[in-house]
């Protein structure tokens, strides 16, 4: 698919030679780090949100806006995560949100009404999930244990009036983080989610081997583009609901557009304008859009979405519809996470696991998590 898009670019811009470098995802970022450090970075490459600022602060990235890139046709705020100090160091390959993927058949079977996702709170999420667990057969649950979900944790902090990071520091407070850990501790203790060992196994399983993929979990929070991976083994359509809020007010959703990945251009490139032209083509040209469709998430360019709407598979069309329905209640994205933030998912995961097995409590988990994360940024 990407190769076809590069061929389309070459056809449109024969004056710009393109040599793709193919490889697997495993080890990709280590390879890029080595190439950048050695002065041999590709003209254009990909980074994720956890490493963008590190490369930008080291002067390794070109400002795409200086070389002709535009996001004028993009949804407002769709590329804020790619900007540092007003410079565009990354262009989002696709935008994504979190959703509660819900199995309607599970709800119908146990006789629980599907909630109104524009008004539900985390407490109501807990209550609905607990009712589902109580009414379902042994081995089935209302939801799964997701205290280690670093994406939704960030949104939950925004719902509480802060961000996890502010510039180069940790901004969330212990009381705010404790609310998150307390929610999942309560669901563990009352049997709403699976027992610890089963929860741990479920968290690392392939979609078809998860409780959700086997039809034994009614709800799961996940990146909206991954819902289709659970629909395949289920052979059924999942319903996408907004994540709950703290207040029940839809404007308190706290979500913002997250990048699936960033396209970047190397500052050391001797052809930054050409690299930027390629990035712009992949994201802003209908010819590329009709090839890539929603392969990298929802296209951030509204004109591209309109151009490919009739060609999208059903699952991708529902992903786009969900994203567009949430748009009026989205917040502005914070700046990219600071250097050292790449360790955040692992730290959160470790404290979530300790909480799951009763080795810590919500207050201690919150404080320990924040202290360790702060030390990583020092």
Short mmCIF file of C-alpha atoms in Angstrom, two decimals:
data_model
loop_
_atom_site.label_atom_id
_atom_site.label_comp_id
_atom_site.label_asym_id
_atom_site.label_seq_id
_atom_site.Cartn_x
_atom_site.Cartn_y
_atom_site.Cartn_z
CA UNK A 1 0.00 0.00 0.00
CA UNK A 2 2.75 2.49 0.96
CA UNK A 3 4.77 1.39 -2.07
CA UNK A 4 1.83 2.19 -4.34
CA UNK A 5 1.51 5.62 -2.74
CA UNK A 6 5.22 6.28 -3.35
CA UNK A 7 4.77 5.23 -6.98
CA UNK A 8 1.90 7.71 -7.28
CA UNK A 9 4.14 10.44 -5.89
CA UNK A 10 6.88 9.59 -8.37
CA UNK A 11 4.37 9.75 -11.21
CA UNK A 12 3.21 13.19 -10.06
CA UNK A 13 6.75 14.44 -9.29
CA UNK A 14 9.18 12.68 -11.65
CA UNK A 15 11.80 15.30 -10.81
CA UNK A 16 12.05 13.97 -7.23
CA UNK A 17 13.67 10.53 -6.96
CA UNK A 18 12.32 8.34 -4.16
CA UNK A 19 14.10 5.31 -2.72
CA UNK A 20 12.05 3.51 -0.10
CA UNK A 21 13.71 1.60 2.72
CA UNK A 22 11.54 -1.30 3.88
CA UNK A 23 11.70 -3.11 7.19
CA UNK A 24 9.62 -4.48 10.03
CA UNK A 25 8.28 -2.43 12.89
CA UNK A 26 10.39 -4.24 15.49
CA UNK A 27 13.64 -2.35 15.90
CA UNK A 28 12.54 0.49 13.62
CA UNK A 29 13.02 3.27 16.15
CA UNK A 30 16.41 1.91 17.23
CA UNK A 31 17.45 1.91 13.60
CA UNK A 32 16.31 5.51 13.11
CA UNK A 33 18.17 6.57 16.27
CA UNK A 34 21.37 4.99 14.95
CA UNK A 35 20.98 6.58 11.52
CA UNK A 36 20.32 10.04 12.96
CA UNK A 37 23.23 9.80 15.38
CA UNK A 38 25.54 8.68 12.58
CA UNK A 39 24.52 11.45 10.21
CA UNK A 40 22.79 9.08 7.81
CA UNK A 41 19.12 9.69 8.54
CA UNK A 42 16.60 9.12 5.74
CA UNK A 43 15.28 12.31 4.19
CA UNK A 44 11.79 11.43 5.49
CA UNK A 45 10.96 8.95 8.24
CA UNK A 46 8.43 8.21 10.97
CA UNK A 47 8.48 8.87 14.72
CA UNK A 48 5.91 8.33 17.45
CA UNK A 49 4.59 10.85 19.94
CA UNK A 50 6.95 9.71 22.71
CA UNK A 51 10.13 10.50 20.79
CA UNK A 52 9.23 13.52 18.65
CA UNK A 53 10.32 16.16 21.17
CA UNK A 54 13.59 14.37 21.87
CA UNK A 55 14.55 14.55 18.19
CA UNK A 56 13.23 18.11 17.87
CA UNK A 57 15.23 19.31 20.89
CA UNK A 58 18.37 17.74 19.42
CA UNK A 59 17.90 19.70 16.21
CA UNK A 60 17.42 16.51 14.20
CA UNK A 61 14.13 17.51 12.56
CA UNK A 62 13.33 20.06 9.89
CA UNK A 63 10.45 22.49 10.37
CA UNK A 64 8.04 21.20 7.74
CA UNK A 65 6.20 24.53 7.56
CA UNK A 66 9.41 26.22 6.41
CA UNK A 67 9.52 23.91 3.41
CA UNK A 68 5.96 24.24 2.19
CA UNK A 69 3.94 21.82 4.28
CA UNK A 70 0.39 22.95 5.08
CA UNK A 71 -2.40 21.57 7.22
CA UNK A 72 -4.89 24.25 6.14
CA UNK A 73 -7.48 21.64 5.11
CA UNK A 74 -7.05 19.60 8.28
CA UNK A 75 -9.44 19.49 11.20
CA UNK A 76 -8.63 22.22 13.75
CA UNK A 77 -6.05 20.95 16.19
CA UNK A 78 -5.34 17.78 14.22
CA UNK A 79 -1.60 18.46 14.12
CA UNK A 80 -0.95 20.31 17.37
CA UNK A 81 0.84 17.24 18.72
CA UNK A 82 3.42 17.62 15.97
CA UNK A 83 4.40 21.14 16.95
CA UNK A 84 7.09 22.28 19.37
CA UNK A 85 7.41 26.00 20.10
CA UNK A 86 5.31 26.81 17.05
CA UNK A 87 7.42 24.77 14.63
CA UNK A 88 5.97 21.80 12.74
CA UNK A 89 8.41 18.95 13.33
CA UNK A 90 5.92 16.16 12.65
CA UNK A 91 2.86 15.67 10.45
CA UNK A 92 0.31 13.22 11.75
CA UNK A 93 -0.05 10.21 9.48
CA UNK A 94 -3.53 9.66 10.90
CA UNK A 95 -5.58 10.88 13.83
CA UNK A 96 -7.07 8.65 16.47
CA UNK A 97 -9.21 8.67 19.58
CA UNK A 98 -10.09 6.18 22.28
CA UNK A 99 -13.47 4.49 22.29
CA UNK A 100 -15.36 2.03 24.40
CA UNK A 101 -15.88 -0.90 22.05
CA UNK A 102 -19.15 -2.52 23.07
CA UNK A 103 -20.59 -5.90 22.11
CA UNK A 104 -24.35 -5.29 21.64
CA UNK A 105 -25.11 -9.01 21.64
CA UNK A 106 -23.62 -9.37 25.12
CA UNK A 107 -25.81 -6.56 26.46
CA UNK A 108 -28.91 -8.05 24.85
CA UNK A 109 -28.19 -11.54 26.15
CA UNK A 110 -27.94 -10.46 29.80
CA UNK A 111 -30.68 -7.81 29.56
CA UNK A 112 -28.65 -4.67 30.25
CA UNK A 113 -29.49 -1.43 28.45
CA UNK A 114 -26.72 0.22 26.43
CA UNK A 115 -25.87 3.51 28.19
CA UNK A 116 -25.96 7.01 26.74
CA UNK A 117 -22.30 7.68 26.02
CA UNK A 118 -22.79 11.45 25.83
CA UNK A 119 -23.65 11.64 29.51
CA UNK A 120 -22.13 8.62 31.26
CA UNK A 121 -19.48 8.98 33.93
CA UNK A 122 -16.70 6.69 35.08
CA UNK A 123 -18.82 5.73 38.05
CA UNK A 124 -21.64 4.72 35.70
CA UNK A 125 -19.18 2.81 33.55
CA UNK A 126 -18.20 0.87 36.67
CA UNK A 127 -21.84 0.26 37.61
CA UNK A 128 -22.83 -0.93 34.13
CA UNK A 129 -19.78 -3.18 33.89
CA UNK A 130 -20.48 -4.66 37.33
CA UNK A 131 -24.10 -5.39 36.42
CA UNK A 132 -22.97 -7.09 33.23
CA UNK A 133 -20.47 -9.23 35.15
CA UNK A 134 -23.07 -10.24 37.72
CA UNK A 135 -25.67 -11.21 35.11
CA UNK A 136 -23.36 -13.03 32.71
CA UNK A 137 -22.15 -16.61 32.74
CA UNK A 138 -19.11 -17.58 34.76
CA UNK A 139 -15.94 -16.55 32.96
CA UNK A 140 -17.56 -13.55 31.23
CA UNK A 141 -17.17 -9.96 32.37
CA UNK A 142 -18.58 -6.49 31.86
CA UNK A 143 -15.17 -5.06 31.03
CA UNK A 144 -11.46 -5.79 31.27
CA UNK A 145 -8.74 -4.44 33.56
CA UNK A 146 -7.18 -1.39 31.92
CA UNK A 147 -5.35 0.58 34.58
CA UNK A 148 -2.26 0.38 32.35
CA UNK A 149 -3.96 2.14 29.41
CA UNK A 150 -1.58 5.08 28.99
CA UNK A 151 -3.73 6.80 26.38
CA UNK A 152 -6.95 6.84 28.38
CA UNK A 153 -5.03 7.74 31.53
CA UNK A 154 -3.88 10.91 29.78
CA UNK A 155 -7.43 11.75 28.76
CA UNK A 156 -8.67 11.06 32.29
CA UNK A 157 -6.13 13.55 33.67
CA UNK A 158 -7.40 16.13 31.17
CA UNK A 159 -10.95 15.51 32.41
CA UNK A 160 -9.68 16.39 35.88
CA UNK A 161 -8.28 19.71 34.65
CA UNK A 162 -4.63 18.92 34.00
CA UNK A 163 -2.30 17.11 31.63
CA UNK A 164 0.15 14.43 32.59
CA UNK A 165 2.98 16.61 31.29
CA UNK A 166 3.44 20.36 31.12
CA UNK A 167 6.49 21.28 29.13
CA UNK A 168 9.36 19.31 30.63
CA UNK A 169 7.68 18.41 33.91
CA UNK A 170 4.99 16.09 35.26
CA UNK A 171 1.87 18.17 35.84
CA UNK A 172 -0.67 15.65 37.17
CA UNK A 173 -1.06 15.50 40.93
CA UNK A 174 -1.23 12.48 43.21
CA UNK A 175 -4.92 13.05 44.00
CA UNK A 176 -5.77 13.04 40.30
CA UNK A 177 -3.74 9.93 39.53
CA UNK A 178 -5.23 8.21 42.57
CA UNK A 179 -8.74 8.59 41.12
CA UNK A 180 -7.66 6.52 38.14
CA UNK A 181 -6.06 3.77 40.20
CA UNK A 182 -8.99 3.72 42.64
CA UNK A 183 -11.46 3.08 39.82
CA UNK A 184 -9.64 -0.03 38.66
CA UNK A 185 -8.88 -1.24 42.18
CA UNK A 186 -12.59 -1.15 42.98
CA UNK A 187 -13.48 -3.07 39.82
CA UNK A 188 -10.85 -5.68 40.67
CA UNK A 189 -11.99 -6.11 44.24
CA UNK A 190 -15.69 -6.58 43.43
CA UNK A 191 -15.19 -8.96 40.52
CA UNK A 192 -16.21 -6.58 37.75
CA UNK A 193 -13.02 -7.40 35.86
CA UNK A 194 -11.29 -10.81 35.61
CA UNK A 195 -9.03 -12.10 38.39
CA UNK A 196 -5.41 -10.87 38.36
CA UNK A 197 -3.78 -13.74 36.49
CA UNK A 198 -6.48 -13.80 33.83
CA UNK A 199 -6.37 -10.01 33.48
CA UNK A 200 -2.62 -10.07 33.01
CA UNK A 201 -2.84 -12.76 30.35
CA UNK A 202 -5.69 -10.96 28.60
CA UNK A 203 -3.72 -7.71 28.39
CA UNK A 204 -1.01 -9.23 26.20
CA UNK A 205 -3.10 -11.64 24.12
CA UNK A 206 -3.73 -11.28 20.41
CA UNK A 207 -7.21 -9.85 19.70
CA UNK A 208 -8.71 -13.23 18.80
CA UNK A 209 -7.47 -14.73 22.07
CA UNK A 210 -8.77 -11.94 24.31
CA UNK A 211 -11.99 -12.02 26.28
CA UNK A 212 -13.36 -9.35 23.95
CA UNK A 213 -12.39 -11.33 20.87
CA UNK A 214 -14.04 -14.46 22.29
CA UNK A 215 -17.28 -12.67 23.18
CA UNK A 216 -16.59 -12.98 26.93
CA UNK A 217 -16.21 -9.26 27.64
CA UNK A 218 -18.97 -6.77 26.99
CA UNK A 219 -16.80 -3.66 26.82
CA UNK A 220 -13.19 -2.69 26.30
CA UNK A 221 -11.50 0.69 25.92
CA UNK A 222 -9.21 0.81 22.91
CA UNK A 223 -7.87 3.00 20.10
CA UNK A 224 -10.77 3.34 17.70
CA UNK A 225 -8.78 1.97 14.75
CA UNK A 226 -8.24 -1.34 16.58
CA UNK A 227 -11.93 -2.19 16.95
CA UNK A 228 -11.93 -4.06 13.64
CA UNK A 229 -9.24 -6.43 14.95
CA UNK A 230 -11.71 -7.64 17.58
CA UNK A 231 -14.62 -7.75 15.16
CA UNK A 232 -12.84 -10.27 12.94
CA UNK A 233 -12.70 -13.12 15.49
CA UNK A 234 -16.17 -12.22 16.80
CA UNK A 235 -17.61 -12.09 13.29
CA UNK A 236 -19.82 -9.30 14.60
CA UNK A 237 -19.94 -5.53 14.59
CA UNK A 238 -18.92 -3.67 17.73
CA UNK A 239 -20.57 -0.42 18.74
CA UNK A 240 -18.23 2.50 19.44
CA UNK A 241 -19.06 4.64 22.46
CA UNK A 242 -17.26 7.66 23.81
CA UNK A 243 -15.11 7.12 26.86
CA UNK A 244 -16.88 8.19 30.06
CA UNK A 245 -16.27 11.59 31.64
CA UNK A 246 -15.89 12.73 35.22
CA UNK A 247 -18.91 15.02 35.12
CA UNK A 248 -21.33 13.52 32.60
CA UNK A 249 -20.94 16.66 30.48
CA UNK A 250 -20.00 15.84 26.86
CA UNK A 251 -17.82 18.94 26.75
CA UNK A 252 -15.74 17.42 29.53
CA UNK A 253 -14.61 14.59 27.25
CA UNK A 254 -10.95 15.53 27.63
CA UNK A 255 -9.86 13.80 24.43
CA UNK A 256 -7.76 15.32 21.69
CA UNK A 257 -6.55 14.08 18.33
CA UNK A 258 -3.67 11.67 18.85
CA UNK A 259 -1.27 10.88 16.02
CA UNK A 260 -1.01 7.30 14.84
CA UNK A 261 2.53 8.21 13.80
CA UNK A 262 4.39 11.29 12.61
CA UNK A 263 6.01 11.84 9.23
CA UNK A 264 9.19 13.84 9.76
CA UNK A 265 11.98 15.27 7.63
CA UNK A 266 15.62 15.15 8.69
CA UNK A 267 17.27 18.47 9.45
CA UNK A 268 20.49 17.05 7.97
CA UNK A 269 18.75 16.31 4.66
CA UNK A 270 20.16 18.09 1.62
CA UNK A 271 16.67 18.05 0.08
CA UNK A 272 14.25 19.06 2.87
CA UNK A 273 11.79 20.62 0.43
CA UNK A 274 11.58 17.36 -1.53
CA UNK A 275 11.10 15.35 1.66
CA UNK A 276 8.38 17.74 2.72
CA UNK A 277 6.72 17.50 -0.69
CA UNK A 278 6.53 13.74 -0.27
CA UNK A 279 4.99 14.08 3.20
CA UNK A 280 2.50 16.62 1.93
CA UNK A 281 1.53 14.35 -0.95
CA UNK A 282 0.90 11.36 1.32
CA UNK A 283 -1.36 13.43 3.57
CA UNK A 284 -2.96 16.02 1.32
CA UNK A 285 -3.26 14.57 -2.18
CA UNK A 286 -6.42 12.64 -3.15
CA UNK A 287 -4.35 10.23 -5.25
CA UNK A 288 -2.48 9.07 -2.14
CA UNK A 289 -5.64 9.22 -0.05
CA UNK A 290 -7.43 6.78 -2.34
CA UNK A 291 -4.55 4.33 -1.96
CA UNK A 292 -3.91 4.63 1.77
CA UNK A 293 -7.56 5.13 2.81
CA UNK A 294 -7.60 4.80 6.62
CA UNK A 295 -4.60 2.48 6.86
CA UNK A 296 -2.85 4.79 9.33
CA UNK A 297 -5.92 6.00 11.14
CA UNK A 298 -8.48 8.61 10.23
CA UNK A 299 -7.05 10.99 7.60
CA UNK A 300 -6.62 14.39 9.30
CA UNK A 301 -7.42 16.22 6.06
CA UNK A 302 -11.20 16.72 5.80
CA UNK A 303 -11.01 17.03 2.01
CA UNK A 304 -9.27 13.67 1.76
CA UNK A 305 -11.89 12.04 3.97
CA UNK A 306 -14.61 13.36 1.69
CA UNK A 307 -12.76 12.15 -1.41
CA UNK A 308 -12.37 8.58 -0.10
CA UNK A 309 -15.65 8.23 1.80
CA UNK A 310 -17.30 6.00 -0.82
CA UNK A 311 -14.29 3.69 -0.95
CA UNK A 312 -13.81 3.07 2.76
CA UNK A 313 -14.52 -0.42 4.12
CA UNK A 314 -17.40 -0.49 6.60
CA UNK A 315 -15.18 -0.70 9.69
CA UNK A 316 -13.11 2.27 8.56
CA UNK A 317 -16.24 4.27 7.74
CA UNK A 318 -17.56 3.69 11.27
CA UNK A 319 -14.19 4.77 12.69
CA UNK A 320 -14.37 8.00 10.70
CA UNK A 321 -18.00 8.59 11.72
CA UNK A 322 -17.14 8.10 15.40
CA UNK A 323 -14.19 10.49 15.16
CA UNK A 324 -16.25 13.16 13.42
CA UNK A 325 -19.07 12.79 15.99
CA UNK A 326 -16.61 13.42 18.83
CA UNK A 327 -14.98 16.41 17.10
CA UNK A 328 -17.14 19.19 18.61
CA UNK A 329 -16.18 18.12 22.14
CA UNK A 330 -12.46 17.59 21.63
CA UNK A 331 -9.83 19.65 23.42
CA UNK A 332 -6.59 21.08 22.07
CA UNK A 333 -3.71 18.65 22.22
CA UNK A 334 -0.85 19.38 24.58
CA UNK A 335 2.67 19.78 23.21
CA UNK A 336 4.56 16.54 22.56
CA UNK A 337 5.72 14.75 25.72
CA UNK A 338 9.14 15.73 27.09
CA UNK A 339 12.40 13.86 26.76
CA UNK A 340 12.26 10.82 29.03
CA UNK A 341 8.53 10.31 28.55
CA UNK A 342 9.10 7.21 26.45
CA UNK A 343 9.34 5.28 29.73
CA UNK A 344 5.86 6.41 30.80
CA UNK A 345 3.88 3.42 29.44
CA UNK A 346 6.22 0.95 31.14
CA UNK A 347 6.09 2.77 34.48
CA UNK A 348 2.29 3.03 34.41
CA UNK A 349 2.07 -0.63 33.47
CA UNK A 350 4.21 -1.72 36.38
CA UNK A 351 2.16 0.16 38.97
CA UNK A 352 -1.07 -1.03 37.35
CA UNK A 353 0.15 -4.62 37.70
CA UNK A 354 1.13 -4.10 41.35
CA UNK A 355 -2.35 -2.70 41.99
CA UNK A 356 -3.96 -5.63 40.21
CA UNK A 357 -2.19 -8.16 42.42
CA UNK A 358 -2.77 -6.20 45.62
CA UNK A 359 0.89 -5.31 46.12
CA UNK A 360 -0.02 -1.64 46.44
CA UNK A 361 -3.06 0.56 46.99
CA UNK A 362 -4.36 3.45 44.83
CA UNK A 363 -2.73 6.21 46.89
CA UNK A 364 0.67 4.52 46.98
CA UNK A 365 0.45 3.56 43.32
CA UNK A 366 -0.34 7.14 42.33
CA UNK A 367 2.51 8.64 44.32
CA UNK A 368 5.03 6.00 43.31
CA UNK A 369 4.09 6.30 39.65
CA UNK A 370 4.44 10.09 39.64
CA UNK A 371 7.70 10.05 41.61
CA UNK A 372 9.30 7.53 39.27
CA UNK A 373 8.07 9.31 36.15
CA UNK A 374 9.38 12.64 37.48
CA UNK A 375 12.79 11.06 38.06
CA UNK A 376 12.87 9.86 34.45
CA UNK A 377 12.45 13.44 33.22
CA UNK A 378 15.21 14.87 35.42
#
